[in-house]
């Protein structure tokens, strides 16, 4: 504005140049020209080198730094910033410019005023910002009665601000930022009623504010008293009706915070004081316009109570800092309506419970600090797009750090996950970062055992590598997909091609994996060099690293079950084929070659009621077996956890039961859910399992004894066909602990001394009884009219069958779905199978025959 005004003087100046142009010889003593050139000269400026802003051979009003009045007679403005003016102002120079209204000497090295400086009584604007004044401000300042703007910021003014300030009745802008004033703010200042902008920040003003400070400035828009030593109780802004910026941070203010919320403040910074009071009471102050609020910092005070509910009305809030106060224990703040929020700091605010999911709605968030609270539960999804600062340290958070978040870290400026109970998996984190930002977190990556690995990771050119890797992978994937789509056109399943694409993809072991009950180690050097054999597709070059990626490094989340032999995981091999991956954890004494031979043999055993073993991987000591994934889980879950979670084929009337047997059953018309609890379906499972065992016992040479027939070994595939799993494992498992394992599971174990096929018959008998009674082999309730008390399913059913009360044992859920006589017969077959003496038990072939006799039609 000033320059616009002065600009018009310049135009006038040019216009008048022709008339006055010839007055340029030597400066006339005591002319404005003389005073100014003297000023520059004495302040160390060499005229011959500075012709661009003052050329003594041209008229003063034409000098770049000078502004004259409309008559081009008197200098009214001198704007000479950043010229290297050094030292105290000399007397008889600019102090003599009687008409001077604007003086801007900012960014020089001036150290003191001249004694005649205070004669510049016309001065309206004085800018001495960023100089080297290290003196007191004299009371003579009172001479400047017309002063509108005073900027003395960035100097070293000391002592007190003179009380004569009271004379500056026109003063609108006062900037004393960054000096060393060290007194109370003078009462005189409260006479400056025109002030609109006051910045006294970063001094050492002390004491309390002068009386009447709150009511003195009706036009004040901006008040910054930050970083002083000002004390006093409360802060009444109710009469500062124009105020929209209030910064009193880093002082010693006390008293209630409540009264500050008045009018229509946009920026409030009360941080680092001793403000107190129940913030909840702010709710009842209806004279505050929350929609104006953009910036609110109440951090580091002694405010108590609960977060204010009216905060959600602050739709335009961008910056919210409530950190370090004495709030009551409370749950996460309701913030989803604060959609403009860019900065949120709730550190040390006594929050309990979980991080609200609503936080994911804050799209603009750049900084989020929730550290030092009592937050528990998992890290919710965050809106990461703009997030560059994240601190959630010192809480009680659990679970995995979301992968999406980990991937974002390289683009973030700062993050801290320390002192929680978090797990994560990221190979690319440097040791340094681990030690600063992940203290106490668990790296659940398989290579966690040796952290030197991280050091060796390169960090440079990451983006490039990523892009390159991505491009190569994409090309490989495309070519691979095309090739294999062609080759395997006729197959129902498509395998993803891999093989040639494992450039740079070197993951090295040994690898260690944890489940709830065990830790297993795969002692392999380079994951991509350990082959996975897929029997029917020998050309596919899958490796251990494909198993790692299929199961997210054998992540607990992919764990299907923990069997007696070890954990079973599932995943998509090559990203396409859903497989179950069983790890035989307890080691084995047979050699790799023997194990491979045995597994190859098992891979050749095919039967519609056996879960096919499709491949294996020998990773160090671990024998890893790969099976088709059974979508509908095992019979144990099916019987006792149903009907929740069962996969039901949508097209199931056409696809599922196309099998001859099931068509004979005539059950196509039954709805899916109802069908799961029918005698027909239970019978079908029993018969399928019996067929599988008959095949192992009689169709294989030498016969294969399963040794662990139980409900949880019977799986249900996508089409709800029963399939027996885990056959033939004991051989691969033979070692010291083998005996213990060979005896089967509790409730299914035959009393036999020697394990024979008849031991499997016993186990099958128990499964059959489960199918008909719906009761667990042990630990269930076995109700009885008679006086005896059964300890387990077998003795209960046998007891009832023996006295012809078998029908009492039938699962009430299926009783009405079929012929009860058939069900009682089924119990009798179970009775035969569970005979104490192995010889009295029928063979599996006979069992199949018996079951077919009672097949429901
Ligand atoms: C000004 O510059 C001239 C020529 O460059 C030099 O002779 C003279 O000493 C300088 N004066 C000051 C005060 O630096
Ligand atoms: C100073 O002003 C005169 C007259 O306008 C001009 O001739 C001369 O070149 C200027 N000197 C410099 C160094 O610009
Ligand atoms: C600053 O200048 C005043 C005269 O204007 C003088 O009295 C005072 O001693 C000077 N202070 C210093 C530190 O030079
Ligand atoms: C004083 O000059 C500085 C530097 O140019 C500027 O930032 C400041 O706004 C000026 N002060 C006033 C009151 O105009
Ligand atoms: C103020 O004084 C301090 C210490 O005497 C000095 O370091 C600093 O540079 C001075 N600042 C200015 C703007 O003169
Ligand atoms: C303010 O600071 C000055 C200088 O340190 C000291 O003399 C004065 O007593 C202080 N005033 C108050 C009210 O603390
Ligand atoms: C308040 O002033 C302090 C000190 O000058 C500064 O650091 C802070 O950013 C200011 N707050 C706002 C909201 O401008
Ligand atoms: C603040 O919230 C309270 C209730 O929580 C309500 O009574 C009051 O009207 C709200 N104030 C404003 C300005 O919305
Ligand atoms: C975390 O939870 C434990 C047990 O509940 C508790 O002892 C501990 O103080 C909590 N830590 C934090 C930071 O809340
Ligand atoms: C960490 O979490 C795990 C499970 O999430 C829990 O078993 C363990 O006790 C927790 N540790 C602490 C110190 O809270
Ligand atoms: C970790 O690996 C490095 C090199 O891969 C090896 O030198 C070091 O001995 C290993 N440390 C441990 C504790 O296994």
PDB file of C-alpha atoms in Angstrom, residues 710-834:
ATOM      1  CA  UNK A 710     -10.279 -88.774  13.856  1.00  0.00           C
ATOM      2  CA  UNK A 711     -12.885 -86.181  12.972  1.00  0.00           C
ATOM      3  CA  UNK A 712     -10.287 -83.492  12.414  1.00  0.00           C
ATOM      4  CA  UNK A 713      -8.497 -85.673   9.829  1.00  0.00           C
ATOM      5  CA  UNK A 714     -11.637 -85.794   7.703  1.00  0.00           C
ATOM      6  CA  UNK A 715     -11.924 -82.718   5.510  1.00  0.00           C
ATOM      7  CA  UNK A 716     -14.709 -81.339   3.383  1.00  0.00           C
ATOM      8  CA  UNK A 717     -13.784 -79.942   0.035  1.00  0.00           C
ATOM      9  CA  UNK A 718     -15.396 -77.158  -1.963  1.00  0.00           C
ATOM     10  CA  UNK A 719     -18.231 -79.518  -2.897  1.00  0.00           C
ATOM     11  CA  UNK A 720     -18.606 -80.804   0.655  1.00  0.00           C
ATOM     12  CA  UNK A 721     -17.140 -84.172  -0.347  1.00  0.00           C
ATOM     13  CA  UNK A 722     -15.446 -85.914   2.575  1.00  0.00           C
ATOM     14  CA  UNK A 723     -11.720 -86.423   2.191  1.00  0.00           C
ATOM     15  CA  UNK A 724      -9.363 -88.120   4.587  1.00  0.00           C
ATOM     16  CA  UNK A 725      -6.079 -86.391   5.200  1.00  0.00           C
ATOM     17  CA  UNK A 726      -2.747 -87.034   6.921  1.00  0.00           C
ATOM     18  CA  UNK A 727      -2.351 -90.610   5.736  1.00  0.00           C
ATOM     19  CA  UNK A 728       1.105 -92.163   5.676  1.00  0.00           C
ATOM     20  CA  UNK A 729       2.775 -89.460   7.704  1.00  0.00           C
ATOM     21  CA  UNK A 730       3.999 -91.701  10.470  1.00  0.00           C
ATOM     22  CA  UNK A 731       6.614 -93.258   8.210  1.00  0.00           C
ATOM     23  CA  UNK A 732       8.170 -89.919   7.443  1.00  0.00           C
ATOM     24  CA  UNK A 733       7.861 -89.170  11.047  1.00  0.00           C
ATOM     25  CA  UNK A 734       9.543 -92.261  12.412  1.00  0.00           C
ATOM     26  CA  UNK A 735      11.914 -91.311  15.150  1.00  0.00           C
ATOM     27  CA  UNK A 736      12.214 -91.372  18.926  1.00  0.00           C
ATOM     28  CA  UNK A 737       8.871 -89.759  19.542  1.00  0.00           C
ATOM     29  CA  UNK A 738       7.164 -91.834  16.886  1.00  0.00           C
ATOM     30  CA  UNK A 739       5.696 -94.329  19.381  1.00  0.00           C
ATOM     31  CA  UNK A 740       3.900 -91.662  21.231  1.00  0.00           C
ATOM     32  CA  UNK A 741       2.481 -90.263  18.029  1.00  0.00           C
ATOM     33  CA  UNK A 742       1.546 -93.635  16.603  1.00  0.00           C
ATOM     34  CA  UNK A 743      -1.055 -94.156  19.247  1.00  0.00           C
ATOM     35  CA  UNK A 744      -3.547 -91.661  17.850  1.00  0.00           C
ATOM     36  CA  UNK A 745      -5.452 -88.876  19.501  1.00  0.00           C
ATOM     37  CA  UNK A 746      -7.366 -88.854  22.813  1.00  0.00           C
ATOM     38  CA  UNK A 747     -10.748 -90.499  22.491  1.00  0.00           C
ATOM     39  CA  UNK A 748      -9.801 -92.242  19.246  1.00  0.00           C
ATOM     40  CA  UNK A 749      -7.047 -94.494  20.569  1.00  0.00           C
ATOM     41  CA  UNK A 750      -7.675 -98.201  20.443  1.00  0.00           C
ATOM     42  CA  UNK A 751      -6.593-100.265  23.403  1.00  0.00           C
ATOM     43  CA  UNK A 752      -4.369-102.297  21.040  1.00  0.00           C
ATOM     44  CA  UNK A 753      -0.810-103.292  21.906  1.00  0.00           C
ATOM     45  CA  UNK A 754       0.300-103.304  18.291  1.00  0.00           C
ATOM     46  CA  UNK A 755      -0.791-100.838  15.636  1.00  0.00           C
ATOM     47  CA  UNK A 756      -2.582-102.680  12.824  1.00  0.00           C
ATOM     48  CA  UNK A 757      -5.216-101.710  10.261  1.00  0.00           C
ATOM     49  CA  UNK A 758      -7.731-102.655  12.955  1.00  0.00           C
ATOM     50  CA  UNK A 759      -6.502 -99.706  15.000  1.00  0.00           C
ATOM     51  CA  UNK A 760      -7.736 -97.475  12.166  1.00  0.00           C
ATOM     52  CA  UNK A 761     -11.065 -99.359  12.264  1.00  0.00           C
ATOM     53  CA  UNK A 762     -11.415 -98.419  15.931  1.00  0.00           C
ATOM     54  CA  UNK A 763     -10.702 -94.760  15.131  1.00  0.00           C
ATOM     55  CA  UNK A 764     -13.214 -94.860  12.303  1.00  0.00           C
ATOM     56  CA  UNK A 765     -15.805 -96.373  14.678  1.00  0.00           C
ATOM     57  CA  UNK A 766     -15.420 -93.363  16.942  1.00  0.00           C
ATOM     58  CA  UNK A 767     -15.852 -90.977  13.999  1.00  0.00           C
ATOM     59  CA  UNK A 768     -19.000 -92.854  12.950  1.00  0.00           C
ATOM     60  CA  UNK A 769     -20.419 -92.572  16.473  1.00  0.00           C
ATOM     61  CA  UNK A 770     -19.678 -88.836  16.405  1.00  0.00           C
ATOM     62  CA  UNK A 771     -21.502 -88.505  13.094  1.00  0.00           C
ATOM     63  CA  UNK A 772     -24.629 -90.169  14.472  1.00  0.00           C
ATOM     64  CA  UNK A 773     -24.656 -88.811  18.024  1.00  0.00           C
ATOM     65  CA  UNK A 774     -23.182 -85.342  17.364  1.00  0.00           C
ATOM     66  CA  UNK A 775     -21.096 -85.760  20.494  1.00  0.00           C
ATOM     67  CA  UNK A 776     -17.376 -85.436  21.002  1.00  0.00           C
ATOM     68  CA  UNK A 777     -15.374 -88.573  21.805  1.00  0.00           C
ATOM     69  CA  UNK A 778     -14.389 -87.263  25.228  1.00  0.00           C
ATOM     70  CA  UNK A 779     -15.400 -84.395  27.439  1.00  0.00           C
ATOM     71  CA  UNK A 780     -18.977 -84.111  26.216  1.00  0.00           C
ATOM     72  CA  UNK A 781     -22.197 -84.765  28.141  1.00  0.00           C
ATOM     73  CA  UNK A 782     -23.353 -88.355  27.918  1.00  0.00           C
ATOM     74  CA  UNK A 783     -26.858 -88.392  29.434  1.00  0.00           C
ATOM     75  CA  UNK A 784     -28.223 -91.674  30.662  1.00  0.00           C
ATOM     76  CA  UNK A 785     -31.479 -92.929  32.248  1.00  0.00           C
ATOM     77  CA  UNK A 786     -29.656 -95.748  33.921  1.00  0.00           C
ATOM     78  CA  UNK A 787     -27.429 -95.556  36.939  1.00  0.00           C
ATOM     79  CA  UNK A 788     -24.055 -95.747  35.304  1.00  0.00           C
ATOM     80  CA  UNK A 789     -22.064 -92.767  34.206  1.00  0.00           C
ATOM     81  CA  UNK A 790     -20.169 -92.898  30.887  1.00  0.00           C
ATOM     82  CA  UNK A 791     -16.718 -91.332  30.723  1.00  0.00           C
ATOM     83  CA  UNK A 792     -16.484 -91.194  26.975  1.00  0.00           C
ATOM     84  CA  UNK A 793     -18.501 -91.522  23.799  1.00  0.00           C
ATOM     85  CA  UNK A 794     -17.484 -95.126  23.097  1.00  0.00           C
ATOM     86  CA  UNK A 795     -18.480 -96.513  26.466  1.00  0.00           C
ATOM     87  CA  UNK A 796     -21.680 -94.463  26.457  1.00  0.00           C
ATOM     88  CA  UNK A 797     -22.884 -95.658  23.048  1.00  0.00           C
ATOM     89  CA  UNK A 798     -21.704 -99.214  23.625  1.00  0.00           C
ATOM     90  CA  UNK A 799     -23.568 -99.251  26.913  1.00  0.00           C
ATOM     91  CA  UNK A 800     -26.780 -98.065  25.251  1.00  0.00           C
ATOM     92  CA  UNK A 801     -26.487-100.341  22.212  1.00  0.00           C
ATOM     93  CA  UNK A 802     -25.831-103.303  24.451  1.00  0.00           C
ATOM     94  CA  UNK A 803     -29.239-102.836  26.145  1.00  0.00           C
ATOM     95  CA  UNK A 804     -30.945-101.917  22.877  1.00  0.00           C
ATOM     96  CA  UNK A 805     -31.338 -98.257  23.797  1.00  0.00           C
ATOM     97  CA  UNK A 806     -29.183 -97.067  20.944  1.00  0.00           C
ATOM     98  CA  UNK A 807     -31.827 -94.668  19.682  1.00  0.00           C
ATOM     99  CA  UNK A 808     -31.322 -92.535  22.806  1.00  0.00           C
ATOM    100  CA  UNK A 809     -27.879 -91.657  21.520  1.00  0.00           C
ATOM    101  CA  UNK A 810     -29.007 -90.280  18.160  1.00  0.00           C
ATOM    102  CA  UNK A 811     -28.242 -86.598  17.558  1.00  0.00           C
ATOM    103  CA  UNK A 812     -31.632 -84.872  18.028  1.00  0.00           C
ATOM    104  CA  UNK A 813     -30.740 -82.560  15.167  1.00  0.00           C
ATOM    105  CA  UNK A 814     -30.775 -85.373  12.598  1.00  0.00           C
ATOM    106  CA  UNK A 815     -33.264 -87.735  14.182  1.00  0.00           C
ATOM    107  CA  UNK A 816     -36.203 -86.484  12.116  1.00  0.00           C
ATOM    108  CA  UNK A 817     -34.265 -86.190   8.859  1.00  0.00           C
ATOM    109  CA  UNK A 818     -34.167 -89.859   8.035  1.00  0.00           C
ATOM    110  CA  UNK A 819     -34.914 -93.430   8.987  1.00  0.00           C
ATOM    111  CA  UNK A 820     -34.211 -93.858  12.692  1.00  0.00           C
ATOM    112  CA  UNK A 821     -33.731 -97.555  12.228  1.00  0.00           C
ATOM    113  CA  UNK A 822     -30.816 -96.876   9.864  1.00  0.00           C
ATOM    114  CA  UNK A 823     -29.255 -94.583  12.415  1.00  0.00           C
ATOM    115  CA  UNK A 824     -29.508 -97.237  15.133  1.00  0.00           C
ATOM    116  CA  UNK A 825     -27.914 -99.695  12.694  1.00  0.00           C
ATOM    117  CA  UNK A 826     -25.155 -97.148  12.130  1.00  0.00           C
ATOM    118  CA  UNK A 827     -24.523 -97.075  15.864  1.00  0.00           C
ATOM    119  CA  UNK A 828     -24.248-100.844  15.799  1.00  0.00           C
ATOM    120  CA  UNK A 829     -21.582-100.621  13.100  1.00  0.00           C
ATOM    121  CA  UNK A 830     -19.763 -98.166  15.343  1.00  0.00           C
ATOM    122  CA  UNK A 831     -20.228-100.678  18.165  1.00  0.00           C
ATOM    123  CA  UNK A 832     -18.552-103.395  16.099  1.00  0.00           C
ATOM    124  CA  UNK A 833     -15.694-101.111  15.050  1.00  0.00           C
ATOM    125  CA  UNK A 834     -14.927-100.128  18.619  1.00  0.00           C
TER     126      UNK A 834
END
